[in-house]
XYZ file of C-alpha atoms in Angstrom:
264
model
C -22.968 20.499 9.954
C -19.690 22.213 9.300
C -19.726 25.823 10.490
C -22.198 25.040 13.270
C -19.808 23.412 15.699
C -21.023 25.118 18.874
C -24.253 24.223 20.683
C -25.266 27.873 20.707
C -25.084 27.980 16.909
C -27.165 24.825 16.613
C -29.710 26.270 19.015
C -29.865 29.491 16.995
C -30.543 27.608 13.739
C -33.220 25.486 15.402
C -34.864 28.574 16.878
C -34.976 30.334 13.503
C -36.352 27.193 11.874
C -38.992 27.097 14.601
C -40.033 30.649 13.764
C -40.581 29.618 10.162
C -42.810 26.777 11.291
C -44.704 29.166 13.574
C -45.384 31.466 10.613
C -46.520 28.490 8.520
C -48.835 27.013 11.168
C -50.494 30.335 11.994
C -51.042 31.415 8.358
C -51.821 28.308 6.299
C -55.471 27.146 6.253
C -54.141 23.580 6.092
C -52.764 23.649 9.630
C -54.686 26.356 11.412
C -58.244 26.654 12.641
C -59.778 29.205 14.947
C -61.303 26.425 17.051
C -57.851 25.072 17.926
C -56.341 26.782 20.979
C -53.337 28.980 20.279
C -51.052 27.076 22.720
C -51.851 23.834 20.894
C -50.960 25.386 17.523
C -47.710 26.692 18.935
C -46.955 23.265 20.408
C -47.619 21.767 16.985
C -44.994 24.112 15.523
C -42.579 22.937 18.241
C -43.249 19.307 17.310
C -42.653 20.042 13.624
C -39.363 21.718 14.496
C -38.195 18.817 16.654
C -39.109 16.329 13.915
C -37.288 18.358 11.249
C -33.987 19.220 12.916
C -32.479 15.907 11.832
C -33.015 16.844 8.197
C -30.713 19.871 8.415
C -27.516 18.671 6.774
C -26.658 21.646 4.607
C -23.052 22.645 5.277
C -23.499 26.045 3.654
C -25.429 27.475 6.612
C -23.108 30.149 8.026
C -22.326 31.048 11.592
C -24.879 33.363 13.175
C -23.728 36.304 15.259
C -26.299 38.150 17.354
C -24.488 41.415 17.952
C -27.458 43.634 18.930
C -31.064 43.521 20.033
C -32.162 45.271 16.822
C -30.442 42.604 14.735
C -32.151 39.835 16.719
C -35.577 41.437 16.289
C -35.032 41.989 12.570
C -33.960 38.376 12.049
C -36.960 37.067 13.997
C -39.367 39.188 11.947
C -37.766 38.007 8.709
C -38.062 34.343 9.699
C -41.744 34.770 10.630
C -42.424 36.502 7.314
C -40.869 33.586 5.445
C -43.206 31.107 7.136
C -46.243 33.347 6.656
C -45.452 33.860 2.965
C -45.070 30.133 2.406
C -48.327 29.243 4.171
C -50.418 32.017 2.638
C -49.224 32.046 -0.972
C -49.165 28.268 -1.455
C -52.822 27.979 -0.322
C -54.095 29.697 -3.490
C -56.123 26.648 -4.730
C -58.076 26.544 -1.463
C -58.842 30.260 -1.616
C -59.926 29.916 -5.265
C -62.322 27.111 -4.302
C -63.837 29.228 -1.543
C -64.415 32.141 -3.929
C -65.942 29.797 -6.510
C -68.235 28.343 -3.840
C -69.449 31.807 -2.839
C -70.228 32.672 -6.470
C -71.951 29.330 -7.076
C -74.086 29.721 -3.955
C -75.190 33.168 -5.106
C -76.148 31.808 -8.544
C -78.158 28.944 -7.031
C -79.995 31.185 -4.577
C -78.080 30.065 -1.493
C -76.672 33.487 -0.691
C -78.915 33.660 2.387
C -77.911 30.179 3.609
C -74.745 30.683 5.661
C -72.842 28.287 7.918
C -70.067 28.834 10.435
C -66.606 28.148 9.042
C -64.622 26.506 11.877
C -61.289 27.543 10.351
C -62.038 31.276 10.407
C -65.120 31.467 12.687
C -66.993 33.504 10.071
C -70.224 33.005 8.154
C -69.623 31.483 4.703
C -71.739 29.974 1.972
C -72.718 26.307 2.228
C -71.158 25.487 -1.147
C -68.024 27.431 -0.262
C -67.607 25.305 2.857
C -68.327 22.124 0.868
C -65.663 22.976 -1.703
C -63.144 23.874 0.969
C -63.669 20.699 3.011
C -63.510 18.484 -0.097
C -60.301 20.173 -1.236
C -58.827 19.969 2.269
C -59.542 16.239 2.469
C -57.855 15.584 -0.870
C -55.013 17.927 0.108
C -54.171 15.655 3.008
C -54.857 12.600 0.840
C -52.206 13.817 -1.615
C -49.738 14.520 1.234
C -49.913 18.249 0.698
C -49.116 18.831 4.373
C -45.870 16.867 3.958
C -45.004 18.965 0.913
C -45.487 22.103 3.008
C -43.183 20.817 5.742
C -40.610 19.828 3.133
C -40.909 23.303 1.622
C -39.993 24.864 4.985
C -36.858 22.714 5.060
C -36.116 23.790 1.479
C -36.219 27.444 2.545
C -33.107 26.808 4.644
C -31.180 26.322 1.401
C -32.869 29.152 -0.493
C -32.659 31.685 2.356
C -30.147 30.590 5.022
C -31.192 31.634 8.530
C -29.497 34.540 10.208
C -28.589 36.458 7.064
C -30.333 39.768 7.541
C -32.492 41.016 4.654
C -35.822 42.342 5.841
C -37.002 43.582 2.469
C -37.279 41.478 -0.693
C -34.855 42.107 -3.511
C -37.524 42.249 -6.225
C -41.197 42.154 -7.112
C -43.173 39.656 -5.012
C -45.633 39.121 -7.910
C -48.611 39.397 -5.571
C -50.590 40.951 -8.435
C -50.029 37.818 -10.501
C -51.011 35.733 -7.479
C -54.361 37.541 -7.145
C -54.943 37.351 -10.888
C -54.338 33.601 -10.985
C -56.588 33.078 -7.971
C -59.547 34.775 -9.638
C -58.855 33.072 -12.977
C -58.815 29.668 -11.260
C -62.057 30.423 -9.398
C -63.654 31.565 -12.678
C -62.624 28.307 -14.374
C -64.320 26.399 -11.552
C -67.545 28.405 -11.556
C -67.884 28.810 -15.348
C -69.997 25.614 -15.866
C -72.484 26.919 -13.285
C -72.719 30.264 -15.055
C -73.439 28.595 -18.398
C -75.976 26.052 -17.138
C -77.875 28.479 -14.927
C -77.919 31.064 -17.706
C -79.571 28.505 -19.985
C -82.104 27.739 -17.227
C -82.889 31.450 -16.839
C -83.483 31.741 -20.574
C -85.762 28.688 -20.497
C -87.703 30.046 -17.533
C -88.076 33.340 -19.377
C -89.662 31.590 -22.369
C -91.879 29.627 -19.974
C -93.023 32.820 -18.294
C -94.015 34.311 -21.653
C -95.810 31.223 -22.911
C -97.556 30.292 -19.646
C -98.194 33.587 -17.828
C -100.454 31.854 -15.294
C -97.451 30.016 -13.821
C -95.590 31.693 -10.972
C -92.047 31.602 -12.345
C -90.499 32.775 -9.075
C -91.901 29.750 -7.252
C -90.887 27.300 -9.994
C -87.537 28.869 -10.800
C -85.865 28.471 -7.402
C -86.159 24.662 -7.069
C -85.270 24.238 -10.751
C -82.070 26.256 -10.346
C -81.180 24.456 -7.119
C -81.719 21.032 -8.701
C -79.763 21.993 -11.824
C -76.976 23.469 -9.704
C -76.567 20.281 -7.689
C -76.542 18.201 -10.870
C -73.781 20.367 -12.304
C -71.945 20.244 -8.970
C -72.023 16.424 -8.976
C -70.547 16.407 -12.475
C -68.019 19.210 -12.009
C -66.665 18.536 -8.502
C -64.484 15.530 -9.520
C -63.055 17.569 -12.400
C -62.452 20.457 -9.993
C -60.495 18.200 -7.643
C -58.357 17.032 -10.577
C -57.761 20.672 -11.495
C -56.681 21.494 -7.942
C -54.290 18.530 -7.949
C -52.341 20.099 -10.825
C -52.040 23.363 -8.883
C -50.553 22.109 -5.592
C -46.865 21.835 -6.464
C -47.099 24.827 -8.805
C -48.008 27.248 -6.038
C -45.647 25.734 -3.503
C -42.842 26.326 -6.017
C -44.180 29.837 -6.632
C -44.112 30.597 -2.909
C -40.519 29.324 -2.715
C -39.555 31.605 -5.604
C -41.104 34.537 -3.729
C -39.265 33.597 -0.530
C -36.002 33.436 -2.463
C -36.303 37.194 -3.021
C -35.437 37.614 0.686
C -32.038 36.045 0.033
C -29.324 38.624 0.733
C -27.479 39.833 -2.312
C -23.825 38.888 -1.931
């Protein structure tokens, strides 16, 4: 790499790249889990850095001068924020699936049935965990983890390391990100709303025509059975929908990260 002729400069670039991987590993649900020890996750970020240093061939990376402690701290914070932004924003499809699973579980009467989520060590709905694990499996099946690592390397070209700019130069579009997340979760859960609404209407007619029948006892297994039937039909379509969203939100996260590029 021209411009990085000294070992100290190479070490500085590798260290800043490592900080981006640290932010990615500790923020993305693809790589992190609360059951994994923190030293192991940090070691994983080290391994990713070592495996990626050979890819750095961009000659436009400038020399890095650390002239003060404040400058060093500001640069380190900026590099961590880049990794965190990439890991958090690009995981929108997984978050949308979790929200859809929570809503579906409530509709089916599973709001009281909670399981421990090993990635966050919190109580979540059974269907939310099912959606998340199915999406995570296909995410790795489609090499989404490799796309994330490649995206970190791409950030070296979009935002060269060492150029100080702590604050973004424009709107981060986080409002649009939240809006798209809830719209995507609504698209996933909409078939459940429609089918279970029809079942509620049918149970209402049944309650009026056969008042001797205990609708509360009959209604719960009917809604659970209908919900699982809809889930079996909708889940493959949901996975196909998520597949179309992977690269879109990785590119969106890169466009957000580009706002940290210093204005020359």
